[in-house]
Amino acid sequence: MTADRQPHPLAAGLLPANWDEGTPDPGRLAPEHAAHVGELQRAGADLAAFFARAANGLAAAADLPELDERHTTLLGRERGHVTLALGDLPHVPLEERKRLGRAYNLAKRWLGELEAAQRRALEQEREARGAGMLDVTLPGRRPWVGHRHVLAQIREELLDLFHGLGYSVYTSPEVEHEAYNFGKLNFPPDHPARDAHDTYFVSDTRLLRTHTSPGWVRAMEERRPPLRLVFPGRVYRAEQVDASHMDQFHQVDGLFVARDVSMADLKGTLNTFARSILGAGVRTRMIPIYFPFVEPGAQLDASCVNCAGEGRTRGPDGERRCAVCKGSGWLELLGAGMVHPNVFRAVGYDPEEVTGFAFGMGLERIAMVRHGIPEIRLFLENDMRFLSQF
Ligand code: PHE
């Protein structure tokens, strides 16, 4: 022992007066606490009193900084009371050294355990306080849910409309026999659509269907008239892709076969369709056009939704040509016509017995006209900024 060094026996008086204010309860931190005090009592009343106050002080620490400070006071590596007392032991006579050494080390361990338990308690309290700051009046975070693609919406709307007119849905394969896509639909052998430049062939006789009309042939081969069917699906064409062409897109065909179906029935059906999709004020016209599977064939146009059929629009910088209909006042909606007698013959129907009409439309085209979408590629790009608008 150096001359200026006083021995450091552990006694309650070493700790500050306000050290265990409050209602500390070390038993809350260590169930064996009372037994520990009792055990140290046997090594000395002073030591037991010191341990009891030290433990109270740890249990009374109000927050983590205070707990750190108290831990340093008791067990700090330089000047902690227990540390200093242990450091004095080599100078204590051997018999007493053994007894005190064991007791000090127990006190050190139990104080360490009490400190750790109080630290956990204070941390839990702090977390609970944090949770208490949750503002339950804030609006919740709604989980992200998707919605139907704009094309699916239009398809459902169309199928719903035609359902109301008595049509059922018929689906047929995307990989189709050449005979169903072309031959039985009265395409002449040299028709340009049959060329490998325009159609994706998967073998000599199989191809990706270029329209949904092969479904008529399949339906008519399976069933007897009368028939009232719609044919939704994806179709493929070997197109150079640009703002208004893609090499895959969607169609909905319609077919009505019975006795005495007339062009007037077709016209009425198409007008109902156009008004439902584009609004009651829309005007329509039919102009003749060639498709091998109908005779006569027609194209249905609707008055332009952008300029109300005027062909011109007025804006801040004066009057200009309508950009949507390119000044014509009309938008092309779909192809239609009376089913060609050769198509009936190909499926075993008697063209003297039945007549029918058919129509076919591109879903992308209908959506573009309806919503003023300028660019067909947007439908497949999966850009949420586009899709979330519909
Ligand atoms: N199938 C034709 C096409 O793909 C559309 C159409 C259907 C035309 C029915 C007339 C009658 O272009």
PDB file of C-alpha atoms in Angstrom, residues 13-143:
ATOM      1  CA  GLY A  13     -21.662   6.190   3.506  1.00  0.00           C
ATOM      2  CA  LEU A  14     -19.545   6.157   0.333  1.00  0.00           C
ATOM      3  CA  LEU A  15     -22.641   6.804  -1.739  1.00  0.00           C
ATOM      4  CA  PRO A  16     -24.241  10.268  -2.106  1.00  0.00           C
ATOM      5  CA  ALA A  17     -27.176  11.204   0.121  1.00  0.00           C
ATOM      6  CA  ASN A  18     -29.750  11.422  -2.672  1.00  0.00           C
ATOM      7  CA  TRP A  19     -28.488   8.181  -4.246  1.00  0.00           C
ATOM      8  CA  ASP A  20     -31.535   6.053  -3.474  1.00  0.00           C
ATOM      9  CA  GLU A  21     -34.339   8.592  -3.440  1.00  0.00           C
ATOM     10  CA  GLY A  22     -37.671   7.473  -4.773  1.00  0.00           C
ATOM     11  CA  THR A  23     -39.035   4.003  -4.221  1.00  0.00           C
ATOM     12  CA  PRO A  24     -36.345   1.781  -5.686  1.00  0.00           C
ATOM     13  CA  ASP A  25     -37.091  -1.930  -5.647  1.00  0.00           C
ATOM     14  CA  PRO A  26     -34.107  -4.077  -6.664  1.00  0.00           C
ATOM     15  CA  GLY A  27     -36.295  -7.150  -6.103  1.00  0.00           C
ATOM     16  CA  ARG A  28     -38.093  -6.127  -9.281  1.00  0.00           C
ATOM     17  CA  LEU A  29     -34.788  -6.568 -11.145  1.00  0.00           C
ATOM     18  CA  ALA A  30     -33.478  -9.658  -9.344  1.00  0.00           C
ATOM     19  CA  PRO A  31     -35.857 -11.985  -7.468  1.00  0.00           C
ATOM     20  CA  GLU A  32     -32.959 -13.248  -5.317  1.00  0.00           C
ATOM     21  CA  HIS A  33     -31.994  -9.766  -4.185  1.00  0.00           C
ATOM     22  CA  ALA A  34     -32.994 -10.166  -0.527  1.00  0.00           C
ATOM     23  CA  ALA A  35     -31.043 -13.433  -0.342  1.00  0.00           C
ATOM     24  CA  HIS A  36     -28.005 -11.675  -1.797  1.00  0.00           C
ATOM     25  CA  VAL A  37     -28.137  -8.996   0.895  1.00  0.00           C
ATOM     26  CA  GLY A  38     -28.419 -11.738   3.503  1.00  0.00           C
ATOM     27  CA  GLU A  39     -25.428 -13.562   2.119  1.00  0.00           C
ATOM     28  CA  LEU A  40     -23.253 -10.419   2.167  1.00  0.00           C
ATOM     29  CA  GLN A  41     -24.440  -9.724   5.707  1.00  0.00           C
ATOM     30  CA  ARG A  42     -22.343 -12.689   6.770  1.00  0.00           C
ATOM     31  CA  ALA A  43     -19.227 -11.028   5.326  1.00  0.00           C
ATOM     32  CA  GLY A  44     -19.965  -7.809   7.180  1.00  0.00           C
ATOM     33  CA  ALA A  45     -22.797  -5.439   8.032  1.00  0.00           C
ATOM     34  CA  ASP A  46     -21.046  -2.515   6.317  1.00  0.00           C
ATOM     35  CA  LEU A  47     -20.623  -4.418   3.103  1.00  0.00           C
ATOM     36  CA  ALA A  48     -24.273  -5.573   3.157  1.00  0.00           C
ATOM     37  CA  ALA A  49     -25.455  -1.996   3.769  1.00  0.00           C
ATOM     38  CA  PHE A  50     -23.265  -0.721   0.926  1.00  0.00           C
ATOM     39  CA  PHE A  51     -24.609  -3.373  -1.423  1.00  0.00           C
ATOM     40  CA  ALA A  52     -28.222  -2.640  -0.460  1.00  0.00           C
ATOM     41  CA  ARG A  53     -27.838   1.107  -1.116  1.00  0.00           C
ATOM     42  CA  ALA A  54     -25.851   0.503  -4.280  1.00  0.00           C
ATOM     43  CA  ALA A  55     -28.598  -1.773  -5.562  1.00  0.00           C
ATOM     44  CA  ASN A  56     -31.278   0.768  -4.628  1.00  0.00           C
ATOM     45  CA  GLY A  57     -29.390   3.404  -6.582  1.00  0.00           C
ATOM     46  CA  LEU A  58     -29.326   1.270  -9.716  1.00  0.00           C
ATOM     47  CA  ALA A  59     -33.021   0.469  -9.400  1.00  0.00           C
ATOM     48  CA  ALA A  60     -33.765   4.187  -8.877  1.00  0.00           C
ATOM     49  CA  ALA A  61     -31.907   5.364 -11.994  1.00  0.00           C
ATOM     50  CA  ALA A  62     -34.510   7.354 -13.900  1.00  0.00           C
ATOM     51  CA  ASP A  63     -32.998   7.078 -17.365  1.00  0.00           C
ATOM     52  CA  LEU A  64     -30.126   5.551 -19.274  1.00  0.00           C
ATOM     53  CA  PRO A  65     -27.616   8.418 -18.730  1.00  0.00           C
ATOM     54  CA  GLU A  66     -28.259   8.287 -14.978  1.00  0.00           C
ATOM     55  CA  LEU A  67     -27.845   4.533 -14.992  1.00  0.00           C
ATOM     56  CA  ASP A  68     -24.515   4.886 -16.847  1.00  0.00           C
ATOM     57  CA  GLU A  69     -23.344   7.405 -14.280  1.00  0.00           C
ATOM     58  CA  ARG A  70     -24.256   5.160 -11.361  1.00  0.00           C
ATOM     59  CA  HIS A  71     -22.655   2.189 -12.967  1.00  0.00           C
ATOM     60  CA  THR A  72     -19.428   4.205 -13.248  1.00  0.00           C
ATOM     61  CA  THR A  73     -19.659   5.243  -9.594  1.00  0.00           C
ATOM     62  CA  LEU A  74     -19.918   1.625  -8.487  1.00  0.00           C
ATOM     63  CA  LEU A  75     -18.027  -0.418 -11.022  1.00  0.00           C
ATOM     64  CA  GLY A  76     -16.090   2.122 -13.146  1.00  0.00           C
ATOM     65  CA  ARG A  77     -12.704   0.733 -14.109  1.00  0.00           C
ATOM     66  CA  GLU A  78     -10.716   3.645 -12.670  1.00  0.00           C
ATOM     67  CA  ARG A  79     -12.602   4.986  -9.684  1.00  0.00           C
ATOM     68  CA  GLY A  80     -15.577   2.711  -9.095  1.00  0.00           C
ATOM     69  CA  HIS A  81     -15.998   1.951  -5.388  1.00  0.00           C
ATOM     70  CA  VAL A  82     -16.075  -1.789  -5.890  1.00  0.00           C
ATOM     71  CA  THR A  83     -13.099  -1.611  -8.229  1.00  0.00           C
ATOM     72  CA  LEU A  84     -11.076   0.360  -5.689  1.00  0.00           C
ATOM     73  CA  ALA A  85     -12.046  -1.999  -2.865  1.00  0.00           C
ATOM     74  CA  LEU A  86     -10.964  -5.005  -4.903  1.00  0.00           C
ATOM     75  CA  GLY A  87      -7.710  -3.220  -5.705  1.00  0.00           C
ATOM     76  CA  ASP A  88      -6.989  -2.914  -1.976  1.00  0.00           C
ATOM     77  CA  LEU A  89      -7.367  -6.610  -1.284  1.00  0.00           C
ATOM     78  CA  PRO A  90      -3.697  -7.585  -1.805  1.00  0.00           C
ATOM     79  CA  HIS A  91      -2.886  -5.441   1.228  1.00  0.00           C
ATOM     80  CA  VAL A  92      -5.432  -7.122   3.461  1.00  0.00           C
ATOM     81  CA  PRO A  93      -4.263  -9.961   5.732  1.00  0.00           C
ATOM     82  CA  LEU A  94      -4.667 -13.342   4.107  1.00  0.00           C
ATOM     83  CA  GLU A  95      -7.612 -14.783   6.074  1.00  0.00           C
ATOM     84  CA  GLU A  96      -9.669 -11.610   5.732  1.00  0.00           C
ATOM     85  CA  ARG A  97      -8.586 -11.253   2.123  1.00  0.00           C
ATOM     86  CA  LYS A  98     -10.169 -14.605   1.216  1.00  0.00           C
ATOM     87  CA  ARG A  99     -13.429 -13.776   2.952  1.00  0.00           C
ATOM     88  CA  LEU A 100     -13.675 -10.199   1.588  1.00  0.00           C
ATOM     89  CA  GLY A 101     -12.457 -11.168  -1.861  1.00  0.00           C
ATOM     90  CA  ARG A 102     -15.252 -13.637  -2.296  1.00  0.00           C
ATOM     91  CA  ALA A 103     -17.858 -11.189  -0.936  1.00  0.00           C
ATOM     92  CA  TYR A 104     -16.632  -8.251  -3.080  1.00  0.00           C
ATOM     93  CA  ASN A 105     -16.651 -10.362  -6.173  1.00  0.00           C
ATOM     94  CA  LEU A 106     -20.198 -11.516  -5.458  1.00  0.00           C
ATOM     95  CA  ALA A 107     -21.252  -7.897  -4.900  1.00  0.00           C
ATOM     96  CA  LYS A 108     -19.590  -6.920  -8.181  1.00  0.00           C
ATOM     97  CA  ARG A 109     -21.362  -9.673 -10.098  1.00  0.00           C
ATOM     98  CA  TRP A 110     -24.788  -8.977  -8.597  1.00  0.00           C
ATOM     99  CA  LEU A 111     -24.512  -5.234  -9.124  1.00  0.00           C
ATOM    100  CA  GLY A 112     -23.530  -5.921 -12.726  1.00  0.00           C
ATOM    101  CA  GLU A 113     -26.632  -8.100 -13.140  1.00  0.00           C
ATOM    102  CA  LEU A 114     -28.868  -5.475 -11.512  1.00  0.00           C
ATOM    103  CA  GLU A 115     -27.466  -2.820 -13.795  1.00  0.00           C
ATOM    104  CA  ALA A 116     -28.138  -4.959 -16.895  1.00  0.00           C
ATOM    105  CA  ALA A 117     -31.713  -5.682 -15.746  1.00  0.00           C
ATOM    106  CA  GLN A 118     -32.426  -2.001 -15.081  1.00  0.00           C
ATOM    107  CA  ARG A 119     -30.963  -1.135 -18.499  1.00  0.00           C
ATOM    108  CA  ARG A 120     -33.377  -3.552 -20.198  1.00  0.00           C
ATOM    109  CA  ALA A 121     -36.277  -2.118 -18.204  1.00  0.00           C
ATOM    110  CA  LEU A 122     -35.394   1.475 -19.147  1.00  0.00           C
ATOM    111  CA  GLU A 123     -34.976   0.530 -22.815  1.00  0.00           C
ATOM    112  CA  GLN A 124     -38.359  -1.155 -22.880  1.00  0.00           C
ATOM    113  CA  GLU A 125     -39.898   1.864 -21.247  1.00  0.00           C
ATOM    114  CA  ARG A 126     -38.337   4.124 -23.884  1.00  0.00           C
ATOM    115  CA  GLU A 127     -39.700   1.916 -26.692  1.00  0.00           C
ATOM    116  CA  ALA A 128     -43.146   1.907 -25.153  1.00  0.00           C
ATOM    117  CA  ARG A 129     -43.018   5.704 -24.923  1.00  0.00           C
ATOM    118  CA  GLY A 130     -42.043   5.823 -28.608  1.00  0.00           C
ATOM    119  CA  ALA A 131     -44.992   3.613 -29.444  1.00  0.00           C
ATOM    120  CA  GLY A 132     -47.149   5.899 -27.317  1.00  0.00           C
ATOM    121  CA  MET A 133     -46.285   8.682 -29.765  1.00  0.00           C
ATOM    122  CA  LEU A 134     -48.016   6.838 -32.583  1.00  0.00           C
ATOM    123  CA  ASP A 135     -50.751   9.130 -33.851  1.00  0.00           C
ATOM    124  CA  VAL A 136     -53.684   6.848 -34.485  1.00  0.00           C
ATOM    125  CA  THR A 137     -55.647   9.698 -36.049  1.00  0.00           C
ATOM    126  CA  LEU A 138     -53.282   9.792 -39.031  1.00  0.00           C
ATOM    127  CA  PRO A 139     -54.759   8.193 -42.149  1.00  0.00           C
ATOM    128  CA  GLY A 140     -53.593   4.579 -42.556  1.00  0.00           C
ATOM    129  CA  ARG A 141     -51.237   3.403 -45.241  1.00  0.00           C
ATOM    130  CA  ARG A 142     -53.460   1.697 -47.741  1.00  0.00           C
ATOM    131  CA  PRO A 143     -51.846  -1.457 -49.119  1.00  0.00           C
TER     132      PRO A 143
END
